[in-house]
PDB file of C-alpha atoms in Angstrom:
ATOM      1  CA  MET A   5     222.388 190.622 -13.934  1.00 56.00           C
ATOM      2  CA  PRO A   6     220.864 192.369 -16.960  1.00 68.00           C
ATOM      3  CA  SER A   7     218.950 190.262 -19.440  1.00 82.00           C
ATOM      4  CA  LEU A   8     218.176 190.473 -22.970  1.00 87.00           C
ATOM      5  CA  VAL A   9     214.756 189.108 -22.394  1.00 92.00           C
ATOM      6  CA  THR A  10     212.531 191.864 -21.118  1.00 93.00           C
ATOM      7  CA  ARG A  11     208.975 192.184 -19.807  1.00 94.00           C
ATOM      8  CA  PHE A  12     207.836 193.274 -23.318  1.00 96.00           C
ATOM      9  CA  HIS A  13     209.209 190.070 -24.739  1.00 96.00           C
ATOM     10  CA  LEU A  14     207.309 187.941 -22.113  1.00 96.00           C
ATOM     11  CA  LEU A  15     204.227 190.063 -22.951  1.00 97.00           C
ATOM     12  CA  LEU A  16     204.491 188.947 -26.519  1.00 97.00           C
ATOM     13  CA  PHE A  17     205.029 185.331 -25.400  1.00 97.00           C
ATOM     14  CA  GLY A  18     201.794 185.739 -23.280  1.00 97.00           C
ATOM     15  CA  VAL A  19     199.856 187.140 -26.037  1.00 98.00           C
ATOM     16  CA  THR A  20     200.829 184.032 -28.289  1.00 98.00           C
ATOM     17  CA  LEU A  21     199.617 181.709 -25.540  1.00 97.00           C
ATOM     18  CA  ALA A  22     196.280 183.606 -25.078  1.00 97.00           C
ATOM     19  CA  ILE A  23     195.809 183.336 -28.914  1.00 97.00           C
ATOM     20  CA  ALA A  24     196.348 179.766 -28.898  1.00 97.00           C
ATOM     21  CA  GLY A  25     193.901 179.279 -25.994  1.00 96.00           C
ATOM     22  CA  VAL A  26     191.218 181.215 -28.015  1.00 97.00           C
ATOM     23  CA  ALA A  27     191.901 179.056 -31.042  1.00 96.00           C
ATOM     24  CA  LEU A  28     191.573 175.907 -29.070  1.00 95.00           C
ATOM     25  CA  ILE A  29     188.209 177.060 -28.008  1.00 95.00           C
ATOM     26  CA  HIS A  30     186.886 178.444 -31.391  1.00 95.00           C
ATOM     27  CA  VAL A  31     188.676 175.966 -33.840  1.00 94.00           C
ATOM     28  CA  PRO A  32     187.327 172.384 -34.003  1.00 93.00           C
ATOM     29  CA  GLU A  33     189.475 169.648 -32.596  1.00 90.00           C
ATOM     30  CA  GLY A  34     189.749 167.869 -35.916  1.00 89.00           C
ATOM     31  CA  TYR A  35     190.547 170.989 -37.952  1.00 93.00           C
ATOM     32  CA  VAL A  36     193.467 170.846 -40.291  1.00 92.00           C
ATOM     33  CA  PHE A  37     195.205 174.112 -41.336  1.00 92.00           C
ATOM     34  CA  VAL A  38     196.014 174.140 -45.052  1.00 87.00           C
ATOM     35  CA  ALA A  39     199.537 175.401 -45.591  1.00 86.00           C
ATOM     36  CA  HIS A  40     199.735 174.963 -49.365  1.00 83.00           C
ATOM     37  CA  TRP A  41     197.579 173.939 -52.316  1.00 78.00           C
ATOM     38  CA  GLN A  42     198.491 171.912 -55.481  1.00 79.00           C
ATOM     39  CA  GLY A  43     195.843 173.089 -57.815  1.00 71.00           C
ATOM     40  CA  SER A  44     192.561 172.339 -55.981  1.00 70.00           C
ATOM     41  CA  THR A  45     194.231 169.747 -53.562  1.00 75.00           C
ATOM     42  CA  ALA A  46     195.773 170.593 -50.262  1.00 77.00           C
ATOM     43  CA  ASP A  47     199.145 168.849 -50.256  1.00 79.00           C
ATOM     44  CA  TRP A  48     200.554 170.377 -47.026  1.00 84.00           C
ATOM     45  CA  ALA A  49     198.457 170.571 -43.949  1.00 90.00           C
ATOM     46  CA  TRP A  50     199.075 171.126 -40.281  1.00 91.00           C
ATOM     47  CA  PRO A  51     196.902 169.452 -37.503  1.00 93.00           C
ATOM     48  CA  ARG A  52     195.359 172.077 -35.168  1.00 94.00           C
ATOM     49  CA  ASP A  53     197.125 171.106 -31.996  1.00 95.00           C
ATOM     50  CA  ILE A  54     200.550 170.718 -33.545  1.00 94.00           C
ATOM     51  CA  ALA A  55     200.170 174.100 -35.578  1.00 95.00           C
ATOM     52  CA  LEU A  56     199.087 176.021 -32.454  1.00 96.00           C
ATOM     53  CA  ALA A  57     202.006 174.595 -30.358  1.00 96.00           C
ATOM     54  CA  VAL A  58     204.818 175.544 -32.746  1.00 96.00           C
ATOM     55  CA  PRO A  59     204.791 179.462 -32.335  1.00 96.00           C
ATOM     56  CA  PRO A  60     205.035 179.307 -28.430  1.00 97.00           C
ATOM     57  CA  MET A  61     207.670 176.690 -28.640  1.00 97.00           C
ATOM     58  CA  VAL A  62     209.673 178.831 -31.178  1.00 96.00           C
ATOM     59  CA  GLU A  63     209.368 181.841 -28.894  1.00 97.00           C
ATOM     60  CA  LEU A  64     210.668 179.785 -25.866  1.00 97.00           C
ATOM     61  CA  ALA A  65     213.556 178.745 -27.846  1.00 96.00           C
ATOM     62  CA  LEU A  66     214.268 182.207 -29.018  1.00 95.00           C
ATOM     63  CA  MET A  67     214.005 183.661 -25.474  1.00 96.00           C
ATOM     64  CA  GLY A  68     216.043 180.875 -23.965  1.00 95.00           C
ATOM     65  CA  GLY A  69     218.866 181.516 -26.578  1.00 93.00           C
ATOM     66  CA  PHE A  70     218.952 185.149 -26.014  1.00 91.00           C
ATOM     67  CA  TRP A  71     218.975 184.751 -22.244  1.00 92.00           C
ATOM     68  CA  LEU A  72     221.867 182.481 -22.497  1.00 91.00           C
ATOM     69  CA  LEU A  73     223.550 184.786 -24.962  1.00 85.00           C
ATOM     70  CA  GLY A  74     223.022 187.733 -22.441  1.00 84.00           C
ATOM     71  CA  ARG A  75     224.540 185.546 -19.729  1.00 86.00           C
ATOM     72  CA  ARG A  76     227.791 184.891 -21.743  1.00 84.00           C
ATOM     73  CA  LEU A  77     228.230 188.585 -22.793  1.00 78.00           C
ATOM     74  CA  SER A  78     230.164 191.019 -20.179  1.00 78.00           C
ATOM     75  CA  ASN A  79     228.258 194.183 -19.073  1.00 81.00           C
ATOM     76  CA  LYS A  80     230.123 196.129 -21.738  1.00 78.00           C
ATOM     77  CA  GLN A  81     229.350 193.829 -24.406  1.00 74.00           C
ATOM     78  CA  LEU A  82     225.775 193.731 -23.522  1.00 77.00           C
ATOM     79  CA  ALA A  83     225.536 197.529 -23.488  1.00 77.00           C
ATOM     80  CA  ASP A  84     227.234 197.795 -26.873  1.00 72.00           C
ATOM     81  CA  THR A  85     224.976 195.242 -28.548  1.00 75.00           C
ATOM     82  CA  ARG A  86     221.611 195.663 -26.711  1.00 82.00           C
ATOM     83  CA  HIS A  87     220.336 198.269 -29.275  1.00 79.00           C
ATOM     84  CA  ILE A  88     220.598 195.534 -31.956  1.00 81.00           C
ATOM     85  CA  LEU A  89     219.922 192.356 -30.082  1.00 84.00           C
ATOM     86  CA  ASP A  90     216.644 193.679 -28.329  1.00 90.00           C
ATOM     87  CA  PRO A  91     214.941 194.718 -31.459  1.00 89.00           C
ATOM     88  CA  ALA A  92     216.091 191.629 -33.171  1.00 90.00           C
ATOM     89  CA  LEU A  93     214.395 189.350 -30.472  1.00 94.00           C
ATOM     90  CA  THR A  94     211.317 191.670 -30.417  1.00 95.00           C
ATOM     91  CA  LEU A  95     210.846 191.307 -34.354  1.00 94.00           C
ATOM     92  CA  ALA A  96     211.420 187.540 -34.124  1.00 95.00           C
ATOM     93  CA  LEU A  97     208.885 187.198 -31.498  1.00 97.00           C
ATOM     94  CA  ALA A  98     206.513 189.481 -33.150  1.00 97.00           C
ATOM     95  CA  ILE A  99     206.575 187.441 -36.282  1.00 96.00           C
ATOM     96  CA  ALA A 100     205.748 184.287 -34.283  1.00 96.00           C
ATOM     97  CA  THR A 101     202.935 186.205 -32.600  1.00 97.00           C
ATOM     98  CA  ALA A 102     201.679 187.349 -35.807  1.00 96.00           C
ATOM     99  CA  CYS A 103     201.691 183.746 -37.266  1.00 96.00           C
ATOM    100  CA  GLN A 104     199.736 182.496 -34.309  1.00 97.00           C
ATOM    101  CA  PHE A 105     197.162 185.106 -35.013  1.00 97.00           C
ATOM    102  CA  ALA A 106     197.129 184.115 -38.622  1.00 95.00           C
ATOM    103  CA  LEU A 107     196.271 180.535 -37.601  1.00 95.00           C
ATOM    104  CA  LEU A 108     193.372 181.755 -35.538  1.00 95.00           C
ATOM    105  CA  MET A 109     192.108 183.850 -38.412  1.00 95.00           C
ATOM    106  CA  GLN A 110     192.319 180.942 -40.801  1.00 93.00           C
ATOM    107  CA  GLY A 111     190.796 178.536 -38.207  1.00 93.00           C
ATOM    108  CA  VAL A 112     187.598 180.778 -37.774  1.00 92.00           C
ATOM    109  CA  GLY A 113     187.024 181.143 -41.533  1.00 90.00           C
ATOM    110  CA  SER A 114     188.143 184.790 -41.797  1.00 89.00           C
ATOM    111  CA  ASP A 115     189.016 186.056 -45.157  1.00 86.00           C
ATOM    112  CA  LEU A 116     191.921 188.076 -44.001  1.00 86.00           C
ATOM    113  CA  ASP A 117     195.218 186.328 -44.865  1.00 90.00           C
ATOM    114  CA  PHE A 118     197.406 187.430 -42.101  1.00 92.00           C
ATOM    115  CA  PHE A 119     200.219 185.256 -43.142  1.00 94.00           C
ATOM    116  CA  ARG A 120     200.680 187.395 -46.256  1.00 94.00           C
ATOM    117  CA  ALA A 121     200.266 190.414 -44.384  1.00 95.00           C
ATOM    118  CA  THR A 122     202.978 189.516 -42.068  1.00 96.00           C
ATOM    119  CA  ALA A 123     205.259 188.773 -44.928  1.00 96.00           C
ATOM    120  CA  PHE A 124     204.764 192.046 -46.460  1.00 97.00           C
ATOM    121  CA  VAL A 125     205.434 193.906 -43.100  1.00 96.00           C
ATOM    122  CA  LEU A 126     208.694 191.835 -42.637  1.00 96.00           C
ATOM    123  CA  ALA A 127     209.655 192.602 -46.259  1.00 97.00           C
ATOM    124  CA  GLY A 128     209.168 196.333 -45.434  1.00 96.00           C
ATOM    125  CA  VAL A 129     211.421 196.017 -42.346  1.00 95.00           C
ATOM    126  CA  LEU A 130     214.055 194.083 -44.404  1.00 96.00           C
ATOM    127  CA  LEU A 131     214.014 196.965 -46.982  1.00 95.00           C
ATOM    128  CA  VAL A 132     214.657 199.486 -44.258  1.00 94.00           C
ATOM    129  CA  LEU A 133     217.466 197.368 -42.772  1.00 92.00           C
ATOM    130  CA  ALA A 134     219.011 197.009 -46.206  1.00 92.00           C
ATOM    131  CA  ALA A 135     219.160 200.672 -46.590  1.00 90.00           C
ATOM    132  CA  VAL A 136     220.667 201.184 -43.084  1.00 87.00           C
ATOM    133  CA  LEU A 137     223.266 198.463 -43.562  1.00 84.00           C
ATOM    134  CA  PHE A 138     224.239 199.540 -47.202  1.00 84.00           C
ATOM    135  CA  GLU A 139     224.980 203.111 -46.007  1.00 82.00           C
ATOM    136  CA  ALA A 140     226.289 202.287 -42.525  1.00 75.00           C
ATOM    137  CA  GLU A 141     229.490 204.026 -41.822  1.00 74.00           C
ATOM    138  CA  ARG A 142     232.376 202.813 -39.503  1.00 67.00           C
ATOM    139  CA  HIS A 143     232.337 203.796 -35.884  1.00 62.00           C
ATOM    140  CA  THR A 144     228.739 204.472 -35.674  1.00 56.00           C
ATOM    141  CA  TYR A 145     225.856 202.719 -33.955  1.00 57.00           C
ATOM    142  CA  ARG A 146     224.493 201.641 -37.211  1.00 62.00           C
ATOM    143  CA  GLY A 147     225.877 198.384 -38.577  1.00 66.00           C
ATOM    144  CA  LEU A 148     226.704 194.870 -37.437  1.00 67.00           C
ATOM    145  CA  ARG A 149     227.962 194.292 -33.765  1.00 64.00           C
ATOM    146  CA  LEU A 150     230.071 191.024 -33.674  1.00 62.00           C
ATOM    147  CA  PRO A 151     232.384 189.472 -31.106  1.00 58.00           C
ATOM    148  CA  TRP A 152     235.330 190.278 -33.382  1.00 60.00           C
ATOM    149  CA  PRO A 153     236.190 193.479 -35.189  1.00 63.00           C
ATOM    150  CA  ILE A 154     235.860 194.085 -38.924  1.00 66.00           C
ATOM    151  CA  ALA A 155     239.561 194.593 -40.018  1.00 68.00           C
ATOM    152  CA  SER A 156     239.494 197.631 -42.257  1.00 74.00           C
ATOM    153  CA  GLU A 157     237.332 200.240 -43.928  1.00 77.00           C
ATOM    154  CA  ARG A 158     237.272 198.388 -47.195  1.00 80.00           C
ATOM    155  CA  ALA A 159     236.131 195.173 -45.369  1.00 76.00           C
ATOM    156  CA  TRP A 160     233.552 196.992 -43.419  1.00 78.00           C
ATOM    157  CA  ARG A 161     232.059 198.397 -46.668  1.00 82.00           C
ATOM    158  CA  LEU A 162     232.120 195.039 -48.335  1.00 81.00           C
ATOM    159  CA  VAL A 163     230.508 193.208 -45.468  1.00 81.00           C
ATOM    160  CA  HIS A 164     227.756 195.762 -44.916  1.00 81.00           C
ATOM    161  CA  ARG A 165     226.850 196.269 -48.610  1.00 87.00           C
ATOM    162  CA  LEU A 166     226.662 192.547 -49.326  1.00 88.00           C
ATOM    163  CA  THR A 167     224.531 192.034 -46.247  1.00 88.00           C
ATOM    164  CA  GLY A 168     222.334 195.055 -47.178  1.00 90.00           C
ATOM    165  CA  LEU A 169     221.941 193.604 -50.736  1.00 93.00           C
ATOM    166  CA  SER A 170     220.937 190.307 -49.282  1.00 93.00           C
ATOM    167  CA  CYS A 171     218.326 191.871 -47.146  1.00 94.00           C
ATOM    168  CA  ALA A 172     216.877 193.508 -50.124  1.00 96.00           C
ATOM    169  CA  ALA A 173     216.832 190.302 -52.017  1.00 96.00           C
ATOM    170  CA  LEU A 174     215.144 188.573 -49.114  1.00 96.00           C
ATOM    171  CA  ALA A 175     212.535 191.292 -49.006  1.00 96.00           C
ATOM    172  CA  CYS A 176     211.784 190.936 -52.684  1.00 97.00           C
ATOM    173  CA  LEU A 177     211.425 187.111 -52.116  1.00 96.00           C
ATOM    174  CA  LEU A 178     208.903 187.659 -49.382  1.00 96.00           C
ATOM    175  CA  ILE A 179     207.042 190.260 -51.576  1.00 96.00           C
ATOM    176  CA  TRP A 180     206.858 187.779 -54.491  1.00 96.00           C
ATOM    177  CA  LEU A 181     205.708 184.978 -52.498  1.00 95.00           C
ATOM    178  CA  GLY A 182     202.929 186.935 -50.857  1.00 93.00           C
ATOM    179  CA  TRP A 183     201.988 188.365 -54.163  1.00 94.00           C
ATOM    180  CA  MET A 184     201.788 185.078 -55.770  1.00 91.00           C
ATOM    181  CA  ASP A 185     199.815 183.606 -52.704  1.00 88.00           C
ATOM    182  CA  ALA A 186     202.336 180.758 -52.331  1.00 87.00           C
ATOM    183  CA  GLY A 187     200.509 179.444 -49.159  1.00 88.00           C
ATOM    184  CA  ALA A 188     201.147 179.682 -45.476  1.00 92.00           C
ATOM    185  CA  GLY A 189     203.804 177.000 -45.306  1.00 92.00           C
ATOM    186  CA  PRO A 190     206.381 178.677 -47.987  1.00 93.00           C
ATOM    187  CA  LEU A 191     205.648 182.010 -46.365  1.00 94.00           C
ATOM    188  CA  VAL A 192     206.421 180.747 -42.834  1.00 94.00           C
ATOM    189  CA  LEU A 193     209.671 179.056 -44.033  1.00 94.00           C
ATOM    190  CA  ALA A 194     210.737 182.023 -45.937  1.00 95.00           C
ATOM    191  CA  MET A 195     210.100 184.443 -42.983  1.00 96.00           C
ATOM    192  CA  GLY A 196     212.054 182.113 -40.681  1.00 94.00           C
ATOM    193  CA  ALA A 197     214.875 181.674 -43.173  1.00 94.00           C
ATOM    194  CA  SER A 198     215.035 185.656 -43.562  1.00 94.00           C
ATOM    195  CA  LEU A 199     215.376 186.138 -39.807  1.00 92.00           C
ATOM    196  CA  LEU A 200     218.212 183.637 -39.737  1.00 91.00           C
ATOM    197  CA  ALA A 201     219.914 184.478 -42.836  1.00 90.00           C
ATOM    198  CA  VAL A 202     220.773 188.156 -42.098  1.00 87.00           C
ATOM    199  CA  PRO A 203     222.787 187.711 -38.941  1.00 84.00           C
ATOM    200  CA  LEU A 204     224.465 184.338 -40.244  1.00 86.00           C
ATOM    201  CA  LEU A 205     225.408 186.043 -43.549  1.00 86.00           C
ATOM    202  CA  GLY A 206     226.820 189.072 -41.843  1.00 78.00           C
ATOM    203  CA  ALA A 207     228.804 187.046 -39.307  1.00 76.00           C
ATOM    204  CA  THR A 208     230.018 184.772 -41.992  1.00 83.00           C
ATOM    205  CA  LEU A 209     231.092 187.567 -44.340  1.00 78.00           C
ATOM    206  CA  SER A 210     232.969 189.335 -41.474  1.00 77.00           C
ATOM    207  CA  ALA A 211     234.648 186.349 -40.451  1.00 73.00           C
ATOM    208  CA  LEU A 212     235.898 185.716 -44.016  1.00 76.00           C
ATOM    209  CA  THR A 213     237.274 189.142 -44.360  1.00 74.00           C
ATOM    210  CA  ARG A 214     239.555 188.482 -41.257  1.00 66.00           C
ATOM    211  CA  ARG A 215     241.056 185.395 -43.044  1.00 61.00           C
ATOM    212  CA  LEU A 216     241.567 187.275 -46.354  1.00 53.00           C
TER     213      LEU A 216
END
C-alpha cells in the first residue's frame, strides 16, 4: 500500500539522528542550551540530552501520524492529497532537522544563530503559501484538500483568503521574533505553532462554512 512517508523523509530523520550523535560527542555532558534571556540572566534553559532528543522524537511522531493517515485514506484520496501532504511532512521534518543543527551550532560555540535563520526561511515559505492560498481558484490543484467539500464559490474564497491572511500574519510574527532576537525557545514554539495553525485553521473555517 502506498505510504505518505517516503525515503526522503527517512533520510531527514537519519540526518537528525546523525547531528544528535555529533552533538553528543562534541558538546560537553553538562552543557545547558540557553533558550531565552531575561536581561543578562538565562531564565529558560534546556539540558543537553533532553534538547537533543526532542527533534528526533517530534519527527518520529510526525512520520507515525502521517503513516497512519495514509493507511486511512483510499487510493484515490491519497492520490488527490499527496501533492499537499508530502511537502507538508517534508517541511515539518526539515524544520526539526534545522533546529537540531541549530542546537549543534550553539553547543560548539558558533556565532551562527541557525534558529533565527530557520525562522526567516519558514516565514518566507509562509508568505509564498499565503499568496497561493489567497489567489487559489476553485477546481484547481492549488488550495486546501479536505475530507469534506467546500460548499460554494463564496465559501471557497472566504476560507482561502482568511487562511492566506493568517499565513501572512504568522510569517510577520516569525520575522519580528527573529529580528528582535527573542531567543531559541520562543522561536521554536512560534515555528511549531505556525506549522499546526495553518491546517487547523483551514479545516476549522471550511467546517464552519458547511454549518452556515
